[in-house]
Coordinates of C-alpha atoms in Angstrom, one line a residue:
X1 CA 0.0 0.0 0.0
X2 CA 1.0 3.6 -0.5
X3 CA 1.4 4.2 3.3
X4 CA 4.4 1.9 3.1
X5 CA 5.8 4.2 0.4
X6 CA 5.5 7.2 2.7
X7 CA 7.2 5.5 5.6
X8 CA 10.0 4.3 3.3
X9 CA 10.4 7.7 1.7
X10 CA 10.7 9.5 5.0
X11 CA 13.3 7.0 6.2
X12 CA 15.4 7.3 3.1
X13 CA 15.0 11.0 2.4
X14 CA 15.1 12.4 5.9
X15 CA 17.0 10.0 8.1
X16 CA 18.9 7.8 5.5
X17 CA 22.1 9.9 5.2
X18 CA 24.7 7.3 6.2
X19 CA 27.8 9.4 5.9
X20 CA 29.1 12.9 6.9
X21 CA 29.5 15.3 4.0
X22 CA 32.4 17.6 3.5
X23 CA 31.1 20.6 1.7
X24 CA 32.4 20.3 -1.8
X25 CA 31.5 21.1 -5.4
X26 CA 29.8 18.4 -7.3
X27 CA 31.9 16.7 -10.0
X28 CA 30.2 15.7 -13.2
X29 CA 31.1 12.4 -15.0
X30 CA 29.5 11.9 -18.4
X31 CA 29.1 8.6 -20.3
X32 CA 27.3 7.9 -23.6
X33 CA 26.6 10.2 -26.6
X34 CA 23.7 11.5 -28.5
X35 CA 22.4 9.8 -31.6
X36 CA 24.5 12.3 -33.6
X37 CA 27.5 14.3 -32.4
X38 CA 28.0 17.6 -34.0
X39 CA 31.7 18.6 -34.5
X40 CA 32.3 22.1 -33.2
X41 CA 35.6 24.0 -33.2
X42 CA 36.0 26.4 -30.3
X43 CA 38.8 29.0 -30.6
X44 CA 40.1 30.7 -27.5
X45 CA 38.5 34.1 -27.2
X46 CA 40.8 37.0 -27.8
X47 CA 42.2 38.5 -24.6
X48 CA 40.1 36.1 -22.4
X49 CA 43.2 35.5 -20.2
X50 CA 42.6 38.9 -18.6
X51 CA 39.5 37.5 -16.9
X52 CA 39.7 35.4 -13.7
X53 CA 37.8 32.6 -15.5
X54 CA 38.2 31.4 -19.1
X55 CA 35.0 31.7 -21.0
X56 CA 35.9 29.1 -23.6
X57 CA 36.8 26.5 -20.9
X58 CA 33.2 26.9 -19.5
X59 CA 31.7 26.6 -23.0
X60 CA 33.7 23.5 -23.9
X61 CA 32.9 21.7 -20.6
X62 CA 29.1 22.5 -21.1
X63 CA 28.9 21.2 -24.6
X64 CA 31.1 18.1 -24.0
X65 CA 29.1 16.9 -21.0
X66 CA 25.8 17.3 -23.0
X67 CA 26.9 14.3 -25.1
X68 CA 25.7 15.9 -28.3
X69 CA 28.9 17.6 -29.5
X70 CA 32.4 16.6 -30.5
X71 CA 34.8 19.4 -29.4
X72 CA 37.6 20.3 -31.8
X73 CA 40.3 22.4 -30.1
X74 CA 41.7 25.0 -32.5
X75 CA 44.8 25.6 -30.5
X76 CA 44.7 29.3 -31.1
X77 CA 42.6 32.4 -30.3
X78 CA 40.2 34.1 -32.7
X79 CA 38.3 37.3 -32.3
X80 CA 34.7 37.6 -33.6
X81 CA 35.9 40.4 -35.9
X82 CA 38.7 38.4 -37.7
X83 CA 37.8 37.1 -41.3
X84 CA 37.3 33.3 -41.4
X85 CA 38.4 30.8 -44.0
X86 CA 35.4 28.6 -43.9
X87 CA 36.9 26.0 -46.2
X88 CA 39.9 25.5 -43.9
X89 CA 37.6 24.8 -40.9
X90 CA 35.4 22.5 -42.9
X91 CA 38.5 20.6 -44.0
X92 CA 39.4 20.1 -40.3
X93 CA 36.1 18.4 -39.8
X94 CA 34.2 21.2 -38.0
X95 CA 30.6 21.8 -38.9
X96 CA 30.6 25.0 -36.7
X97 CA 33.2 27.4 -35.3
X98 CA 32.9 29.5 -32.2
X99 CA 35.0 32.7 -31.9
X100 CA 34.9 35.7 -29.6
X101 CA 36.7 38.2 -27.4
X102 CA 36.8 39.5 -23.8
X103 CA 37.5 43.2 -22.9
X104 CA 37.8 44.5 -19.3
X105 CA 35.7 47.7 -18.7
X106 CA 36.6 50.6 -16.6
X107 CA 34.1 49.6 -13.9
X108 CA 35.8 46.1 -13.5
X109 CA 33.2 44.2 -15.5
X110 CA 33.9 42.3 -18.7
X111 CA 32.5 42.8 -22.2
X112 CA 32.2 39.4 -23.8
X113 CA 31.5 39.1 -27.5
X114 CA 30.8 35.8 -29.3
X115 CA 29.9 34.5 -32.8
X116 CA 28.8 31.1 -34.0
X117 CA 29.7 30.3 -37.6
X118 CA 28.4 27.6 -39.9
X119 CA 31.4 26.3 -41.8
X120 CA 29.2 24.2 -44.1
X121 CA 27.1 27.1 -45.4
X122 CA 29.9 29.7 -44.8
X123 CA 27.6 31.9 -42.8
X124 CA 27.0 33.3 -39.4
X125 CA 24.5 31.4 -37.2
X126 CA 24.4 33.5 -34.2
X127 CA 26.2 36.0 -32.0
X128 CA 25.8 38.5 -29.2
X129 CA 27.6 40.6 -26.6
X130 CA 27.0 40.6 -22.9
X131 CA 28.6 42.4 -19.9
X132 CA 29.3 40.5 -16.8
X133 CA 31.0 41.1 -13.4
X134 CA 33.7 38.8 -12.2
X135 CA 31.1 36.8 -10.2
X136 CA 29.0 36.3 -13.3
X137 CA 31.6 35.0 -15.8
X138 CA 30.4 31.4 -15.4
X139 CA 26.8 32.4 -16.2
X140 CA 28.0 34.3 -19.2
X141 CA 29.8 31.2 -20.5
X142 CA 26.7 29.1 -19.8
X143 CA 24.5 31.4 -21.8
X144 CA 26.8 31.2 -24.8
X145 CA 26.7 27.4 -24.5
X146 CA 22.9 27.5 -24.3
X147 CA 22.8 29.5 -27.5
X148 CA 25.2 27.2 -29.4
X149 CA 23.1 24.2 -28.2
X150 CA 19.9 25.9 -29.4
X151 CA 21.2 26.9 -32.8
X152 CA 22.7 23.5 -33.5
X153 CA 20.2 21.1 -31.8
X154 CA 17.0 23.2 -32.1
X155 CA 16.3 23.4 -28.4
X156 CA 17.7 25.8 -25.9
X157 CA 20.4 24.4 -23.7
X158 CA 20.1 24.0 -19.9
X159 CA 23.6 25.1 -18.9
X160 CA 22.6 28.5 -17.4
X161 CA 20.3 26.8 -14.8
X162 CA 20.6 25.9 -11.2
X163 CA 19.9 22.8 -9.1
X164 CA 19.0 22.3 -5.5
X165 CA 19.5 19.3 -3.3
X166 CA 19.7 18.2 0.3
X167 CA 22.8 17.0 2.1
X168 CA 23.6 16.1 5.7
X169 CA 26.8 17.2 7.5
X170 CA 27.2 15.6 10.9
X171 CA 23.9 16.4 12.6
X172 CA 23.2 19.3 10.3
X173 CA 21.0 19.2 7.2
X174 CA 21.7 21.6 4.4
X175 CA 19.6 22.8 1.5
X176 CA 22.3 23.4 -1.2
X177 CA 22.0 25.4 -4.4
X178 CA 24.5 25.0 -7.3
X179 CA 24.9 25.7 -11.0
X180 CA 23.8 22.9 -13.2
X181 CA 27.4 21.8 -13.7
X182 CA 27.8 21.4 -9.9
X183 CA 29.9 24.6 -9.5
X184 CA 29.2 27.6 -7.3
X185 CA 27.6 25.6 -4.4
X186 CA 25.8 27.8 -1.8
X187 CA 24.0 26.8 1.3
X188 CA 20.4 28.2 1.4
X189 CA 19.4 26.7 4.7
X190 CA 21.0 24.9 7.6
X191 CA 19.0 22.9 10.2
X192 CA 19.4 20.3 12.8
X193 CA 16.2 18.8 11.6
X194 CA 15.5 17.1 8.3
X195 CA 14.7 19.2 5.1
X196 CA 12.9 17.5 2.2
X197 CA 11.0 18.2 -1.0
X198 CA 12.7 21.4 -2.4
X199 CA 10.8 22.9 -5.3
X200 CA 11.9 25.9 -7.4
X201 CA 9.6 28.9 -8.1
X202 CA 9.3 29.4 -11.9
X203 CA 11.3 32.7 -11.7
X204 CA 14.1 31.0 -9.8
X205 CA 14.1 33.5 -6.9
X206 CA 12.5 31.2 -4.3
X207 CA 12.5 27.6 -3.2
X208 CA 9.6 25.9 -1.4
X209 CA 10.5 23.0 0.9
X210 CA 9.5 20.9 3.9
X211 CA 11.3 21.4 7.2
X212 CA 11.0 19.4 10.4
X213 CA 12.4 22.1 12.6
X214 CA 9.1 22.4 14.4
X215 CA 9.3 18.7 15.2
X216 CA 6.7 18.1 12.4
X217 CA 6.7 18.7 8.6
X218 CA 5.9 22.3 7.8
X219 CA 6.0 23.9 4.3
X220 CA 8.1 27.0 3.9
X221 CA 8.9 29.3 0.9
X222 CA 12.3 31.0 1.1
X223 CA 13.6 33.9 -0.9
X224 CA 17.1 32.9 -2.1
X225 CA 18.3 36.5 -2.2
X226 CA 17.0 37.9 1.1
X227 CA 16.8 34.5 2.9
X228 CA 13.4 35.6 4.2
X229 CA 11.1 32.7 4.9
X230 CA 7.3 32.4 4.8
X231 CA 5.3 29.6 6.4
X232 CA 2.9 28.4 3.7
X233 CA 1.4 25.4 5.5
X234 CA 1.5 24.5 9.2
X235 CA -1.7 22.6 9.7
X236 CA -2.5 19.8 12.0
X237 CA -0.9 16.6 10.8
X238 CA 1.5 16.4 7.9
X239 CA 2.3 19.3 5.5
X240 CA 4.3 18.0 2.5
X241 CA 5.1 17.8 -1.2
X242 CA 5.0 21.5 -2.3
X243 CA 4.9 22.1 -6.1
X244 CA 4.6 25.5 -7.8
X245 CA 2.1 26.4 -10.4
X246 CA 3.7 27.5 -13.7
X247 CA 2.8 31.2 -13.1
X248 CA 4.3 31.1 -9.5
X249 CA 1.1 32.3 -7.9
X250 CA 0.1 29.0 -6.1
X251 CA 1.5 25.8 -4.6
X252 CA -0.1 22.4 -4.7
X253 CA 0.4 20.5 -1.4
X254 CA -0.4 17.2 0.3
X255 CA -1.9 17.8 3.8
X256 CA -3.4 15.3 6.3
X257 CA -5.2 18.0 8.3
X258 CA -8.6 16.2 7.9
X259 CA -7.3 12.7 8.4
X260 CA -6.2 11.1 5.1
X261 CA -3.5 12.8 3.1
X262 CA -5.3 14.8 0.4
X263 CA -4.3 17.4 -2.3
X264 CA -4.7 21.1 -1.7
X265 CA -3.8 24.3 -3.4
X266 CA -2.7 27.5 -1.6
X267 CA -1.5 30.9 -2.7
X268 CA 2.2 31.3 -2.5
X269 CA 1.9 33.5 0.6
X270 CA -0.1 30.8 2.4
X271 CA -3.5 32.3 1.9
X272 CA -6.7 30.9 0.3
X273 CA -6.2 27.2 1.1
X274 CA -8.5 25.0 -1.1
X275 CA -8.9 21.2 -0.9
X276 CA -9.0 19.5 -4.3
X277 CA -9.4 15.8 -3.4
X278 CA -11.7 14.3 -0.8
X279 CA -11.4 10.6 -0.5
X280 CA -10.5 7.8 1.9
X281 CA -7.4 7.1 -0.2
X282 CA -4.0 8.6 0.3
X283 CA -3.4 11.3 -2.3
X284 CA 0.0 12.9 -2.5
X285 CA 2.9 14.2 -4.6
X286 CA 0.9 16.8 -6.6
X287 CA 2.6 18.4 -9.7
X288 CA 1.0 21.0 -11.9
X289 CA 0.9 20.3 -15.6
X290 CA 3.1 22.5 -17.9
X291 CA 0.1 24.7 -18.8
X292 CA -1.2 24.9 -15.2
X293 CA -4.6 23.4 -16.2
X294 CA -4.1 20.0 -14.5
X295 CA -2.5 18.4 -11.6
X296 CA -0.7 15.0 -11.6
X297 CA -0.6 13.1 -8.3
X298 CA 0.0 9.8 -6.7
X299 CA -2.9 7.8 -5.1
X300 CA -3.6 4.4 -3.8
X301 CA -7.3 4.5 -4.7
X302 CA -6.8 1.5 -7.0
X303 CA -5.2 -0.6 -4.3
X304 CA -1.6 0.4 -4.9
X305 CA 0.2 3.6 -5.7
X306 CA -0.5 4.9 -9.2
X307 CA -0.3 8.2 -10.9
X308 CA -3.5 10.2 -11.8
X309 CA -4.4 13.5 -13.4
X310 CA -7.2 15.8 -12.5
X311 CA -8.2 19.4 -13.3
X312 CA -6.3 22.1 -11.4
X313 CA -9.7 23.0 -9.9
X314 CA -10.3 19.4 -8.7
X315 CA -12.9 17.0 -9.8
X316 CA -12.8 13.6 -11.4
X317 CA -9.3 12.0 -11.8
X318 CA -8.0 9.9 -14.7
X319 CA -5.5 7.1 -14.1
X320 CA -2.3 7.6 -16.1
X321 CA 0.0 4.7 -15.2
X322 CA -1.0 1.1 -15.8
X323 CA 2.3 -0.8 -16.2
X324 CA 3.5 -2.1 -12.9
X325 CA 1.8 -2.2 -9.5
X326 CA 3.8 0.6 -7.9
X327 CA 4.3 4.0 -9.6
X328 CA 5.2 7.2 -7.7
X329 CA 6.8 10.7 -7.9
X330 CA 5.2 12.1 -11.1
X331 CA 7.1 14.8 -12.9
X332 CA 5.9 16.4 -16.2
X333 CA 8.1 17.7 -18.9
X334 CA 8.1 21.4 -19.8
X335 CA 6.3 20.7 -23.1
X336 CA 3.7 18.6 -21.3
X337 CA 4.3 15.5 -23.5
X338 CA 6.3 13.2 -21.2
X339 CA 5.7 12.0 -17.7
X340 CA 8.7 10.9 -15.6
X341 CA 8.2 8.7 -12.5
X342 CA 9.6 6.0 -10.3
X343 CA 8.3 2.5 -10.7
X344 CA 9.0 -0.5 -8.5
X345 CA 9.4 -3.7 -10.5
X346 CA 11.0 -6.9 -9.3
X347 CA 12.0 -5.1 -6.2
X348 CA 13.9 -2.3 -8.0
X349 CA 12.9 1.4 -7.8
X350 CA 13.8 2.7 -11.3
X351 CA 13.2 5.8 -13.4
X352 CA 10.7 5.6 -16.3
X353 CA 9.4 8.0 -18.9
X354 CA 6.0 7.8 -20.4
X355 CA 5.0 9.3 -23.7
X356 CA 1.5 10.6 -22.8
X357 CA 0.3 10.6 -26.4
X358 CA 1.4 7.1 -27.5
X359 CA 1.5 5.4 -24.1
X360 CA 5.0 4.2 -24.9
X361 CA 7.1 3.7 -21.8
X362 CA 10.9 3.7 -21.5
X363 CA 13.1 2.7 -18.6
X364 CA 15.9 5.2 -18.2
X365 CA 18.0 3.8 -15.4
X366 CA 19.7 0.5 -14.4
X367 CA 20.0 1.4 -10.7
X368 CA 17.7 0.0 -8.0
X369 CA 16.9 2.9 -5.6
X370 CA 16.0 5.8 -7.8
X371 CA 14.2 8.8 -6.2
X372 CA 13.0 12.3 -6.9
X373 CA 13.1 12.8 -10.7
X374 CA 13.2 16.4 -12.1
X375 CA 13.2 17.6 -15.7
X376 CA 15.7 20.2 -17.0
X377 CA 14.0 23.4 -18.1
X378 CA 14.5 22.4 -21.8
X379 CA 13.0 19.0 -21.3
X380 CA 16.0 17.1 -22.7
X381 CA 17.3 15.7 -19.4
X382 CA 16.1 14.2 -16.1
X383 CA 18.0 14.5 -12.8
X384 CA 17.3 12.0 -10.0
X385 CA 18.8 10.5 -6.9
X386 CA 20.2 7.0 -7.0
X387 CA 20.6 6.2 -3.4
X388 CA 24.3 5.6 -3.9
X389 CA 25.7 8.9 -2.7
X390 CA 25.3 10.7 -6.0
X391 CA 22.8 12.4 -8.3
X392 CA 22.3 11.1 -11.9
X393 CA 21.2 12.8 -15.1
X394 CA 19.9 11.0 -18.1
X395 CA 18.7 12.3 -21.5
X396 CA 15.1 11.6 -22.2
X397 CA 16.1 9.1 -24.9
X398 CA 18.4 7.3 -22.5
X399 CA 21.6 7.8 -24.6
X400 CA 23.5 10.3 -22.5
X401 CA 24.2 9.8 -18.8
X402 CA 25.9 11.9 -16.1
X403 CA 26.7 11.4 -12.5
X404 CA 27.2 14.3 -10.1
X405 CA 29.3 13.2 -7.1
X406 CA 31.0 14.6 -4.1
X407 CA 34.3 13.4 -2.6
X408 CA 32.4 11.9 0.3
X409 CA 28.9 11.4 1.7
X410 CA 25.4 11.4 0.3
X411 CA 23.1 13.8 -1.5
X412 CA 19.3 13.5 -2.0
X413 CA 16.2 15.3 -3.2
X414 CA 17.5 17.0 -6.4
X415 CA 15.3 19.5 -8.2
X416 CA 16.2 21.4 -11.4
X417 CA 15.6 25.1 -11.4
X418 CA 14.8 27.5 -14.2
X419 CA 17.2 29.6 -16.4
X420 CA 19.3 32.2 -14.6
X421 CA 18.7 35.8 -15.7

């Protein structure tokens, strides 16, 4: 029954950290490649050595770990203003060439220029300039990589995004925020009590989560800039599983204030609580659809945990998952076409993706204790916890895999945030 799921989840996600973590950046390990790898030559940007971080190193690392590009190192620097011999680069096997420059401004910021050139058609594909402070150089590089990915793949990259996850250091729990490549780790919250279920606001400025600091689960929303916190749900019983609406105005929650755990919606400031389900089943893990018109959730109304969909205003629910007797943790892709979830089969908890139009299902992992799936903002990748002291990322077609690991310890509850501004 689904109640066993809840007790198992709380044990694993809140008390199952077996090791003490040393605070460290995540290291990304990539395996597998996309169906097609595009050869891209990336020249060193002119004068980029004046900056504390090398923009082209960031771009190369982003594109390489995506699994969809073969990086050709030019061995030299090239400004975006220098004439290009397209035939020469085509002969070297490059379908595209990246060039650019970096200039330090009087106020200490850096003017970064970039161009993406098509060596096959001998034309310019894209290019722009941006000004960034020393603390924003990584973001600037990620934005260039996002643009290259979009122009060559057809979908915006997800390099200029952030992730959040939970760690435990001694007796201290930490809600950590980092860039999508694991760099720039910052601690958003420290607590001597468990922290679970982080969820990004659509604008990336806030995170909702569940904290046990009041000796019971309470839902908070925290501003990541000011660190100001708002109590969104502190009702009798359990307050859990916050999920933002696409417009950021509301949160869907699972509350047991009336007995059985049911689905509710509340304004982001905690006002106007409304109950959407009213049954003698356990209804939990609500997730808004991409357009905000529906809510996916987990329920044991059919005898075991399965995933259902109902209107965002409540009403009759439609069962979505039918393969397997135990399906939990629904997450919907940004385009609304694919549902990711965890399914238990033959004793293994593994990540699956379901094409909602065709009903075709694809297993995306070979681990046995998968948890907490989360789509990248471009819908091309899914991050999840593996129960083995690391986070994993897999492309939706299963071809490209990444592991985000620390030198020691365990990490849980990953959630992928929106694009950085």
